[in-house]
Amino acid sequence: MINLLVQFSFSFLASSAYAIITNVPRRSLVACGLSGASGWMFYWFSIQLGANAALGSLLGALSVAAVSFFCSRKLKLPVTIFNIPGMVPLVPGGLAYQAVRNLVIGNYETAIYSSVQAIMIAGAIALGLVLSEVLNHNIRNFREKREIVGLIRNKKEKKR
């Protein structure tokens, strides 16, 4: 239970601190922290359940995107204000560092393995954001079309 609280707290702090560095509006700092914490918790739970890091990153990115979409509608701010800081806990920086370090010291096999892992994780994060954006776009279009159809039906009923 303590480990769960530590994971949530530090991912919240990392996302919020990055949001402060990038000068997001003050009223969005908590939402940025929640976005990052939700993404990290999905990643962490999937790793705990035996998934690989790429799948965990994909699920985490989908979670960040969903929370970002909700927060952007609630606070009436652009989605990217919440997406960018929310992705900070998921970025495979340590793995990329290890890949470069192993390349420099001559451990080429380990460097290639670490590089491939980092690229897969980065690709999973990008895929999660794209999938979420496509889903949000489709939902938005469906709502707009439903409203237009409703207006047309109302006009037809008024004419009768």
GROMACS .gro file of N, CA and C in nm:
model
  480
    1MET      N    1   0.083  -0.120   0.000
    1MET     CA    2   0.000   0.000   0.000
    1MET      C    3   0.087   0.126   0.000
    2ILE      N    4   0.194   0.123   0.077
    2ILE     CA    5   0.285   0.237   0.082
    2ILE      C    6   0.352   0.257  -0.055
    3ASN      N    7   0.389   0.145  -0.119
    3ASN     CA    8   0.451   0.153  -0.251
    3ASN      C    9   0.357   0.219  -0.352
    4LEU      N   10   0.230   0.188  -0.345
    4LEU     CA   11   0.129   0.249  -0.432
    4LEU      C   12   0.122   0.399  -0.410
    5LEU      N   13   0.123   0.441  -0.285
    5LEU     CA   14   0.118   0.583  -0.252
    5LEU      C   15   0.245   0.655  -0.299
    6VAL      N   16   0.359   0.591  -0.284
    6VAL     CA   17   0.486   0.650  -0.330
    6VAL      C   18   0.486   0.665  -0.482
    7GLN      N   19   0.442   0.561  -0.554
    7GLN     CA   20   0.436   0.567  -0.700
    7GLN      C   21   0.346   0.682  -0.746
    8PHE      N   22   0.229   0.692  -0.686
    8PHE     CA   23   0.135   0.798  -0.723
    8PHE      C   24   0.192   0.936  -0.690
    9SER      N   25   0.248   0.951  -0.571
    9SER     CA   26   0.297   1.081  -0.527
    9SER      C   27   0.410   1.133  -0.615
   10PHE      N   28   0.507   1.048  -0.643
   10PHE     CA   29   0.622   1.095  -0.720
   10PHE      C   30   0.587   1.120  -0.867
   11SER      N   31   0.497   1.041  -0.922
   11SER     CA   32   0.456   1.069  -1.060
   11SER      C   33   0.374   1.197  -1.066
   12PHE      N   34   0.293   1.222  -0.965
   12PHE     CA   35   0.218   1.348  -0.957
   12PHE      C   36   0.313   1.467  -0.946
   13LEU      N   37   0.413   1.454  -0.859
   13LEU     CA   38   0.510   1.562  -0.842
   13LEU      C   39   0.594   1.585  -0.968
   14ALA      N   40   0.634   1.479  -1.036
   14ALA     CA   41   0.714   1.494  -1.158
   14ALA      C   42   0.635   1.568  -1.265
   15SER      N   43   0.511   1.529  -1.283
   15SER     CA   44   0.427   1.595  -1.384
   15SER      C   45   0.398   1.740  -1.347
   16SER      N   46   0.368   1.763  -1.222
   16SER     CA   47   0.340   1.900  -1.178
   16SER      C   48   0.464   1.989  -1.188
   17ALA      N   49   0.579   1.936  -1.152
   17ALA     CA   50   0.703   2.014  -1.162
   17ALA      C   51   0.735   2.047  -1.306
   18TYR      N   52   0.717   1.953  -1.396
   18TYR     CA   53   0.741   1.981  -1.537
   18TYR      C   54   0.640   2.084  -1.589
   19ALA      N   55   0.518   2.078  -1.540
   19ALA     CA   56   0.417   2.177  -1.580
   19ALA      C   57   0.458   2.317  -1.533
   20ILE      N   58   0.515   2.326  -1.414
   20ILE     CA   59   0.563   2.456  -1.364
   20ILE      C   60   0.676   2.507  -1.452
   21ILE      N   61   0.768   2.418  -1.488
   21ILE     CA   62   0.882   2.457  -1.571
   21ILE      C   63   0.835   2.508  -1.708
   22THR      N   64   0.732   2.447  -1.762
   22THR     CA   65   0.683   2.487  -1.895
   22THR      C   66   0.578   2.597  -1.890
   23ASN      N   67   0.560   2.657  -1.775
   23ASN     CA   68   0.472   2.774  -1.757
   23ASN      C   69   0.327   2.751  -1.797
   24VAL      N   70   0.268   2.642  -1.752
   24VAL     CA   71   0.125   2.624  -1.775
   24VAL      C   72   0.048   2.713  -1.677
   25PRO      N   73  -0.078   2.742  -1.705
   25PRO     CA   74  -0.155   2.823  -1.610
   25PRO      C   75  -0.164   2.756  -1.473
   26ARG      N   76  -0.162   2.838  -1.370
   26ARG     CA   77  -0.163   2.784  -1.232
   26ARG      C   78  -0.284   2.696  -1.203
   27ARG      N   79  -0.396   2.734  -1.260
   27ARG     CA   80  -0.519   2.658  -1.231
   27ARG      C   81  -0.516   2.518  -1.290
   28SER      N   82  -0.419   2.489  -1.377
   28SER     CA   83  -0.412   2.357  -1.438
   28SER      C   84  -0.305   2.267  -1.377
   29LEU      N   85  -0.234   2.313  -1.276
   29LEU     CA   86  -0.123   2.235  -1.221
   29LEU      C   87  -0.169   2.102  -1.160
   30VAL      N   88  -0.276   2.104  -1.085
   30VAL     CA   89  -0.325   1.981  -1.022
   30VAL      C   90  -0.372   1.883  -1.130
   31ALA      N   91  -0.439   1.935  -1.231
   31ALA     CA   92  -0.486   1.848  -1.339
   31ALA      C   93  -0.369   1.788  -1.416
   32CYS      N   94  -0.262   1.865  -1.436
   32CYS     CA   95  -0.142   1.811  -1.501
   32CYS      C   96  -0.080   1.700  -1.417
   33GLY      N   97  -0.076   1.720  -1.288
   33GLY     CA   98  -0.024   1.618  -1.198
   33GLY      C   99  -0.109   1.492  -1.200
   34LEU      N  100  -0.240   1.509  -1.202
   34LEU     CA  101  -0.329   1.392  -1.208
   34LEU      C  102  -0.316   1.319  -1.340
   35SER      N  103  -0.295   1.393  -1.447
   35SER     CA  104  -0.276   1.332  -1.578
   35SER      C  105  -0.152   1.242  -1.577
   36GLY      N  106  -0.041   1.294  -1.528
   36GLY     CA  107   0.081   1.215  -1.521
   36GLY      C  108   0.070   1.099  -1.425
   37ALA      N  109   0.006   1.121  -1.312
   37ALA     CA  110  -0.008   1.015  -1.213
   37ALA      C  111  -0.097   0.903  -1.266
   38SER      N  112  -0.202   0.937  -1.338
   38SER     CA  113  -0.289   0.832  -1.392
   38SER      C  114  -0.214   0.749  -1.496
   39GLY      N  115  -0.137   0.816  -1.581
   39GLY     CA  116  -0.060   0.742  -1.680
   39GLY      C  117   0.042   0.650  -1.617
   40TRP      N  118   0.112   0.702  -1.516
   40TRP     CA  119   0.213   0.619  -1.450
   40TRP      C  120   0.148   0.503  -1.376
   41MET      N  121   0.033   0.523  -1.314
   41MET     CA  122  -0.031   0.415  -1.240
   41MET      C  123  -0.076   0.304  -1.336
   42PHE      N  124  -0.129   0.341  -1.453
   42PHE     CA  125  -0.164   0.238  -1.551
   42PHE      C  126  -0.039   0.162  -1.595
   43TYR      N  127   0.069   0.235  -1.621
   43TYR     CA  128   0.195   0.171  -1.658
   43TYR      C  129   0.242   0.078  -1.547
   44TRP      N  130   0.245   0.128  -1.425
   44TRP     CA  131   0.298   0.052  -1.312
   44TRP      C  132   0.214  -0.073  -1.285
   45PHE      N  133   0.080  -0.059  -1.288
   45PHE     CA  134  -0.005  -0.175  -1.266
   45PHE      C  135   0.013  -0.280  -1.375
   46SER      N  136   0.027  -0.238  -1.499
   46SER     CA  137   0.044  -0.335  -1.607
   46SER      C  138   0.179  -0.407  -1.593
   47ILE      N  139   0.282  -0.336  -1.551
   47ILE     CA  140   0.412  -0.401  -1.527
   47ILE      C  141   0.400  -0.499  -1.411
   48GLN      N  142   0.329  -0.461  -1.306
   48GLN     CA  143   0.311  -0.550  -1.191
   48GLN      C  144   0.234  -0.676  -1.229
   49LEU      N  145   0.145  -0.665  -1.329
   49LEU     CA  146   0.067  -0.780  -1.373
   49LEU      C  147   0.139  -0.864  -1.478
   50GLY      N  148   0.262  -0.825  -1.515
   50GLY     CA  149   0.343  -0.907  -1.603
   50GLY      C  150   0.349  -0.861  -1.748
   51ALA      N  151   0.294  -0.746  -1.780
   51ALA     CA  152   0.302  -0.696  -1.918
   51ALA      C  153   0.441  -0.639  -1.943
   52ASN      N  154   0.475  -0.624  -2.071
   52ASN     CA  155   0.605  -0.563  -2.102
   52ASN      C  156   0.593  -0.411  -2.097
   53ALA      N  157   0.707  -0.344  -2.104
   53ALA     CA  158   0.711  -0.199  -2.088
   53ALA      C  159   0.639  -0.125  -2.201
   54ALA      N  160   0.643  -0.180  -2.322
   54ALA     CA  161   0.577  -0.113  -2.435
   54ALA      C  162   0.426  -0.115  -2.418
   55LEU      N  163   0.370  -0.228  -2.376
   55LEU     CA  164   0.226  -0.234  -2.354
   55LEU      C  165   0.185  -0.144  -2.237
   56GLY      N  166   0.264  -0.143  -2.132
   56GLY     CA  167   0.237  -0.055  -2.019
   56GLY      C  168   0.242   0.091  -2.060
   57SER      N  169   0.337   0.127  -2.144
   57SER     CA  170   0.346   0.265  -2.192
   57SER      C  171   0.228   0.301  -2.280
   58LEU      N  172   0.183   0.207  -2.361
   58LEU     CA  173   0.064   0.232  -2.444
   58LEU      C  174  -0.058   0.257  -2.357
   59LEU      N  175  -0.078   0.173  -2.258
   59LEU     CA  176  -0.193   0.192  -2.167
   59LEU      C  177  -0.179   0.321  -2.089
   60GLY      N  178  -0.058   0.353  -2.045
   60GLY     CA  179  -0.035   0.477  -1.973
   60GLY      C  180  -0.062   0.599  -2.060
   61ALA      N  181  -0.019   0.593  -2.185
   61ALA     CA  182  -0.042   0.705  -2.277
   61ALA      C  183  -0.191   0.723  -2.305
   62LEU      N  184  -0.262   0.612  -2.321
   62LEU     CA  185  -0.408   0.622  -2.339
   62LEU      C  186  -0.474   0.685  -2.217
   63SER      N  187  -0.426   0.648  -2.100
   63SER     CA  188  -0.481   0.706  -1.977
   63SER      C  189  -0.452   0.855  -1.968
   64VAL      N  190  -0.329   0.894  -1.998
   64VAL     CA  191  -0.293   1.035  -1.996
   64VAL      C  192  -0.380   1.113  -2.094
   65ALA      N  193  -0.398   1.059  -2.211
   65ALA     CA  194  -0.477   1.128  -2.313
   65ALA      C  195  -0.623   1.141  -2.270
   66ALA      N  196  -0.677   1.037  -2.209
   66ALA     CA  197  -0.817   1.043  -2.165
   66ALA      C  198  -0.835   1.146  -2.053
   67VAL      N  199  -0.745   1.144  -1.955
   67VAL     CA  200  -0.754   1.241  -1.846
   67VAL      C  201  -0.731   1.383  -1.899
   68SER      N  202  -0.639   1.397  -1.993
   68SER     CA  203  -0.611   1.528  -2.052
   68SER      C  204  -0.733   1.581  -2.125
   69PHE      N  205  -0.801   1.495  -2.198
   69PHE     CA  206  -0.922   1.536  -2.270
   69PHE      C  207  -1.030   1.582  -2.172
   70PHE      N  208  -1.048   1.505  -2.066
   70PHE     CA  209  -1.148   1.542  -1.965
   70PHE      C  210  -1.112   1.675  -1.898
   71CYS      N  211  -0.987   1.690  -1.860
   71CYS     CA  212  -0.943   1.813  -1.792
   71CYS      C  213  -0.950   1.934  -1.885
   72SER      N  214  -0.921   1.914  -2.012
   72SER     CA  215  -0.927   2.026  -2.105
   72SER      C  216  -1.069   2.075  -2.123
   73ARG      N  217  -1.163   1.984  -2.122
   73ARG     CA  218  -1.304   2.025  -2.133
   73ARG      C  219  -1.352   2.091  -2.004
   74LYS      N  220  -1.308   2.037  -1.893
   74LYS     CA  221  -1.351   2.090  -1.763
   74LYS      C  222  -1.294   2.230  -1.738
   75LEU      N  223  -1.164   2.248  -1.768
   75LEU     CA  224  -1.098   2.376  -1.741
   75LEU      C  225  -1.096   2.471  -1.861
   76LYS      N  226  -1.149   2.423  -1.975
   76LYS     CA  227  -1.153   2.503  -2.098
   76LYS      C  228  -1.014   2.553  -2.139
   77LEU      N  229  -0.921   2.457  -2.146
   77LEU     CA  230  -0.783   2.483  -2.188
   77LEU      C  231  -0.745   2.381  -2.294
   78PRO      N  232  -0.642   2.408  -2.374
   78PRO     CA  233  -0.600   2.310  -2.476
   78PRO      C  234  -0.551   2.179  -2.415
   79VAL      N  235  -0.572   2.071  -2.489
   79VAL     CA  236  -0.536   1.938  -2.441
   79VAL      C  237  -0.385   1.925  -2.420
   80THR      N  238  -0.306   1.993  -2.502
   80THR     CA  239  -0.161   1.977  -2.493
   80THR      C  240  -0.106   2.029  -2.361
   81ILE      N  241  -0.177   2.118  -2.294
   81ILE     CA  242  -0.134   2.166  -2.163
   81ILE      C  243  -0.127   2.050  -2.064
   82PHE      N  244  -0.213   1.952  -2.081
   82PHE     CA  245  -0.217   1.838  -1.989
   82PHE      C  246  -0.142   1.717  -2.046
   83ASN      N  247  -0.138   1.703  -2.178
   83ASN     CA  248  -0.071   1.589  -2.241
   83ASN      C  249   0.080   1.589  -2.218
   84ILE      N  250   0.142   1.703  -2.242
   84ILE     CA  251   0.289   1.709  -2.238
   84ILE      C  252   0.342   1.680  -2.097
   85PRO      N  253   0.297   1.749  -1.993
   85PRO     CA  254   0.347   1.714  -1.859
   85PRO      C  255   0.305   1.574  -1.815
   86GLY      N  256   0.191   1.527  -1.865
   86GLY     CA  257   0.144   1.394  -1.827
   86GLY      C  258   0.230   1.282  -1.880
   87MET      N  259   0.301   1.307  -1.989
   87MET     CA  260   0.385   1.204  -2.049
   87MET      C  261   0.523   1.194  -1.983
   88VAL      N  262   0.559   1.291  -1.902
   88VAL     CA  263   0.693   1.294  -1.843
   88VAL      C  264   0.727   1.166  -1.766
   89PRO      N  265   0.639   1.112  -1.681
   89PRO     CA  266   0.678   0.989  -1.611
   89PRO      C  267   0.696   0.868  -1.702
   90LEU      N  268   0.636   0.870  -1.820
   90LEU     CA  269   0.642   0.755  -1.909
   90LEU      C  270   0.764   0.754  -2.001
   91VAL      N  271   0.831   0.867  -2.016
   91VAL     CA  272   0.942   0.879  -2.110
   91VAL      C  273   1.058   0.789  -2.067
   92PRO      N  274   1.110   0.708  -2.161
   92PRO     CA  275   1.216   0.612  -2.125
   92PRO      C  276   1.355   0.676  -2.124
   93GLY      N  277   1.375   0.778  -2.045
   93GLY     CA  278   1.502   0.849  -2.041
   93GLY      C  279   1.616   0.766  -1.985
   94GLY      N  280   1.590   0.694  -1.879
   94GLY     CA  281   1.694   0.611  -1.819
   94GLY      C  282   1.738   0.500  -1.913
   95LEU      N  283   1.644   0.443  -1.983
   95LEU     CA  284   1.676   0.337  -2.078
   95LEU      C  285   1.758   0.391  -2.196
   96ALA      N  286   1.723   0.509  -2.243
   96ALA     CA  287   1.799   0.572  -2.352
   96ALA      C  288   1.941   0.605  -2.305
   97TYR      N  289   1.953   0.652  -2.181
   97TYR     CA  290   2.085   0.679  -2.125
   97TYR      C  291   2.169   0.552  -2.120
   98GLN      N  292   2.109   0.444  -2.073
   98GLN     CA  293   2.183   0.316  -2.066
   98GLN      C  294   2.225   0.269  -2.205
   99ALA      N  295   2.141   0.293  -2.305
   99ALA     CA  296   2.175   0.253  -2.442
   99ALA      C  297   2.298   0.329  -2.491
  100VAL      N  298   2.300   0.458  -2.470
  100VAL     CA  299   2.414   0.539  -2.513
  100VAL      C  300   2.539   0.504  -2.433
  101ARG      N  301   2.522   0.484  -2.304
  101ARG     CA  302   2.635   0.448  -2.217
  101ARG      C  303   2.698   0.316  -2.260
  102ASN      N  304   2.613   0.217  -2.286
  102ASN     CA  305   2.665   0.088  -2.331
  102ASN      C  306   2.729   0.097  -2.468
  103LEU      N  307   2.678   0.184  -2.553
  103LEU     CA  308   2.740   0.204  -2.683
  103LEU      C  309   2.880   0.263  -2.670
  104VAL      N  310   2.894   0.359  -2.578
  104VAL     CA  311   3.023   0.425  -2.559
  104VAL      C  312   3.127   0.330  -2.498
  105ILE      N  313   3.087   0.247  -2.403
  105ILE     CA  314   3.184   0.159  -2.339
  105ILE      C  315   3.208   0.029  -2.417
  106GLY      N  316   3.135   0.010  -2.526
  106GLY     CA  317   3.163  -0.105  -2.611
  106GLY      C  318   3.073  -0.225  -2.594
  107ASN      N  319   2.971  -0.218  -2.512
  107ASN     CA  320   2.875  -0.328  -2.497
  107ASN      C  321   2.768  -0.313  -2.604
  108TYR      N  322   2.800  -0.350  -2.726
  108TYR     CA  323   2.713  -0.323  -2.840
  108TYR      C  324   2.583  -0.402  -2.835
  109GLU      N  325   2.589  -0.524  -2.789
  109GLU     CA  326   2.467  -0.606  -2.783
  109GLU      C  327   2.368  -0.547  -2.684
  110THR      N  328   2.415  -0.508  -2.568
  110THR     CA  329   2.329  -0.446  -2.468
  110THR      C  330   2.279  -0.310  -2.516
  111ALA      N  331   2.364  -0.237  -2.586
  111ALA     CA  332   2.324  -0.106  -2.638
  111ALA      C  333   2.212  -0.119  -2.740
  112ILE      N  334   2.224  -0.218  -2.828
  112ILE     CA  335   2.119  -0.240  -2.928
  112ILE      C  336   1.989  -0.281  -2.862
  113TYR      N  337   1.996  -0.371  -2.764
  113TYR     CA  338   1.876  -0.415  -2.693
  113TYR      C  339   1.809  -0.297  -2.622
  114SER      N  340   1.886  -0.216  -2.554
  114SER     CA  341   1.830  -0.100  -2.483
  114SER      C  342   1.772   0.002  -2.581
  115SER      N  343   1.839   0.022  -2.693
  115SER     CA  344   1.790   0.116  -2.794
  115SER      C  345   1.657   0.070  -2.852
  116VAL      N  346   1.646  -0.058  -2.882
  116VAL     CA  347   1.521  -0.111  -2.937
  116VAL      C  348   1.410  -0.098  -2.834
  117GLN      N  349   1.440  -0.127  -2.709
  117GLN     CA  350   1.339  -0.112  -2.603
  117GLN      C  351   1.293   0.033  -2.592
  118ALA      N  352   1.387   0.127  -2.593
  118ALA     CA  353   1.352   0.269  -2.581
  118ALA      C  354   1.267   0.315  -2.700
  119ILE      N  355   1.302   0.268  -2.819
  119ILE     CA  356   1.225   0.304  -2.939
  119ILE      C  357   1.085   0.244  -2.933
  120MET      N  358   1.074   0.121  -2.886
  120MET     CA  359   0.941   0.059  -2.874
  120MET      C  360   0.854   0.133  -2.774
  121ILE      N  361   0.912   0.173  -2.663
  121ILE     CA  362   0.836   0.246  -2.561
  121ILE      C  363   0.793   0.382  -2.615
  122ALA      N  364   0.886   0.452  -2.681
  122ALA     CA  365   0.851   0.582  -2.739
  122ALA      C  366   0.742   0.568  -2.845
  123GLY      N  367   0.751   0.463  -2.926
  123GLY     CA  368   0.647   0.438  -3.026
  123GLY      C  369   0.513   0.406  -2.963
  124ALA      N  370   0.515   0.332  -2.853
  124ALA     CA  371   0.390   0.299  -2.784
  124ALA      C  372   0.326   0.425  -2.726
  125ILE      N  373   0.407   0.515  -2.673
  125ILE     CA  374   0.355   0.642  -2.620
  125ILE      C  375   0.291   0.722  -2.734
  126ALA      N  376   0.360   0.732  -2.846
  126ALA     CA  377   0.305   0.806  -2.961
  126ALA      C  378   0.178   0.741  -3.012
  127LEU      N  379   0.176   0.609  -3.020
  127LEU     CA  380   0.057   0.537  -3.066
  127LEU      C  381  -0.061   0.560  -2.972
  128GLY      N  382  -0.035   0.561  -2.842
  128GLY     CA  383  -0.141   0.586  -2.746
  128GLY      C  384  -0.202   0.724  -2.763
  129LEU      N  385  -0.118   0.825  -2.785
  129LEU     CA  386  -0.169   0.960  -2.806
  129LEU      C  387  -0.249   0.970  -2.935
  130VAL      N  388  -0.200   0.906  -3.041
  130VAL     CA  389  -0.270   0.911  -3.170
  130VAL      C  390  -0.404   0.839  -3.161
  131LEU      N  391  -0.406   0.720  -3.101
  131LEU     CA  392  -0.531   0.646  -3.087
  131LEU      C  393  -0.634   0.726  -3.007
  132SER      N  394  -0.589   0.788  -2.902
  132SER     CA  395  -0.681   0.867  -2.820
  132SER      C  396  -0.735   0.986  -2.898
  133GLU      N  397  -0.649   1.052  -2.974
  133GLU     CA  398  -0.693   1.168  -3.053
  133GLU      C  399  -0.793   1.127  -3.160
  134VAL      N  400  -0.768   1.013  -3.224
  134VAL     CA  401  -0.862   0.963  -3.326
  134VAL      C  402  -0.996   0.931  -3.261
  135LEU      N  403  -0.993   0.866  -3.146
  135LEU     CA  404  -1.117   0.833  -3.075
  135LEU      C  405  -1.192   0.959  -3.035
  136ASN      N  406  -1.122   1.057  -2.979
  136ASN     CA  407  -1.186   1.182  -2.940
  136ASN      C  408  -1.244   1.255  -3.061
  137HIS      N  409  -1.172   1.254  -3.173
  137HIS     CA  410  -1.221   1.318  -3.295
  137HIS      C  411  -1.348   1.250  -3.345
  138ASN      N  412  -1.351   1.117  -3.343
  138ASN     CA  413  -1.471   1.044  -3.386
  138ASN      C  414  -1.590   1.071  -3.294
  139ILE      N  415  -1.565   1.077  -3.166
  139ILE     CA  416  -1.673   1.106  -3.071
  139ILE      C  417  -1.727   1.247  -3.096
  140ARG      N  418  -1.637   1.342  -3.117
  140ARG     CA  419  -1.678   1.481  -3.143
  140ARG      C  420  -1.761   1.490  -3.271
  141ASN      N  421  -1.716   1.422  -3.378
  141ASN     CA  422  -1.791   1.423  -3.504
  141ASN      C  423  -1.927   1.358  -3.488
  142PHE      N  424  -1.934   1.249  -3.414
  142PHE     CA  425  -2.062   1.181  -3.391
  142PHE      C  426  -2.159   1.274  -3.318
  143ARG      N  427  -2.112   1.344  -3.217
  143ARG     CA  428  -2.199   1.437  -3.143
  143ARG      C  429  -2.248   1.550  -3.232
  144GLU      N  430  -2.158   1.605  -3.314
  144GLU     CA  431  -2.198   1.714  -3.404
  144GLU      C  432  -2.301   1.667  -3.505
  145LYS      N  433  -2.280   1.550  -3.562
  145LYS     CA  434  -2.376   1.498  -3.659
  145LYS      C  435  -2.510   1.467  -3.594
  146ARG      N  436  -2.506   1.418  -3.472
  146ARG     CA  437  -2.630   1.389  -3.400
  146ARG      C  438  -2.707   1.517  -3.374
  147GLU      N  439  -2.636   1.623  -3.338
  147GLU     CA  440  -2.702   1.752  -3.317
  147GLU      C  441  -2.762   1.807  -3.446
  148ILE      N  442  -2.690   1.794  -3.556
  148ILE     CA  443  -2.741   1.842  -3.685
  148ILE      C  444  -2.866   1.764  -3.725
  149VAL      N  445  -2.862   1.632  -3.709
  149VAL     CA  446  -2.980   1.550  -3.742
  149VAL      C  447  -3.097   1.590  -3.654
  150GLY      N  448  -3.071   1.618  -3.527
  150GLY     CA  449  -3.177   1.662  -3.436
  150GLY      C  450  -3.238   1.795  -3.479
  151LEU      N  451  -3.154   1.888  -3.524
  151LEU     CA  452  -3.204   2.017  -3.572
  151LEU      C  453  -3.288   2.001  -3.698
  152ILE      N  454  -3.243   1.915  -3.788
  152ILE     CA  455  -3.320   1.891  -3.912
  152ILE      C  456  -3.455   1.830  -3.879
  153ARG      N  457  -3.458   1.735  -3.787
  153ARG     CA  458  -3.585   1.672  -3.747
  153ARG      C  459  -3.679   1.774  -3.684
  154ASN      N  460  -3.623   1.862  -3.601
  154ASN     CA  461  -3.706   1.965  -3.539
  154ASN      C  462  -3.766   2.059  -3.642
  155LYS      N  463  -3.690   2.094  -3.745
  155LYS     CA  464  -3.741   2.181  -3.852
  155LYS      C  465  -3.855   2.112  -3.927
  156LYS      N  466  -3.836   1.983  -3.956
  156LYS     CA  467  -3.941   1.909  -4.027
  156LYS      C  468  -4.067   1.899  -3.945
  157GLU      N  469  -4.054   1.878  -3.815
  157GLU     CA  470  -4.171   1.868  -3.728
  157GLU      C  471  -4.243   2.001  -3.716
  158LYS      N  472  -4.170   2.111  -3.716
  158LYS     CA  473  -4.231   2.245  -3.707
  158LYS      C  474  -4.306   2.280  -3.834
  159LYS      N  475  -4.260   2.229  -3.948
  159LYS     CA  476  -4.326   2.258  -4.075
  159LYS      C  477  -4.459   2.187  -4.084
  160ARG      N  478  -4.476   2.078  -4.018
  160ARG     CA  479  -4.600   1.999  -4.025
  160ARG      C  480  -4.708   2.063  -3.949
   0.00000   0.00000   0.00000
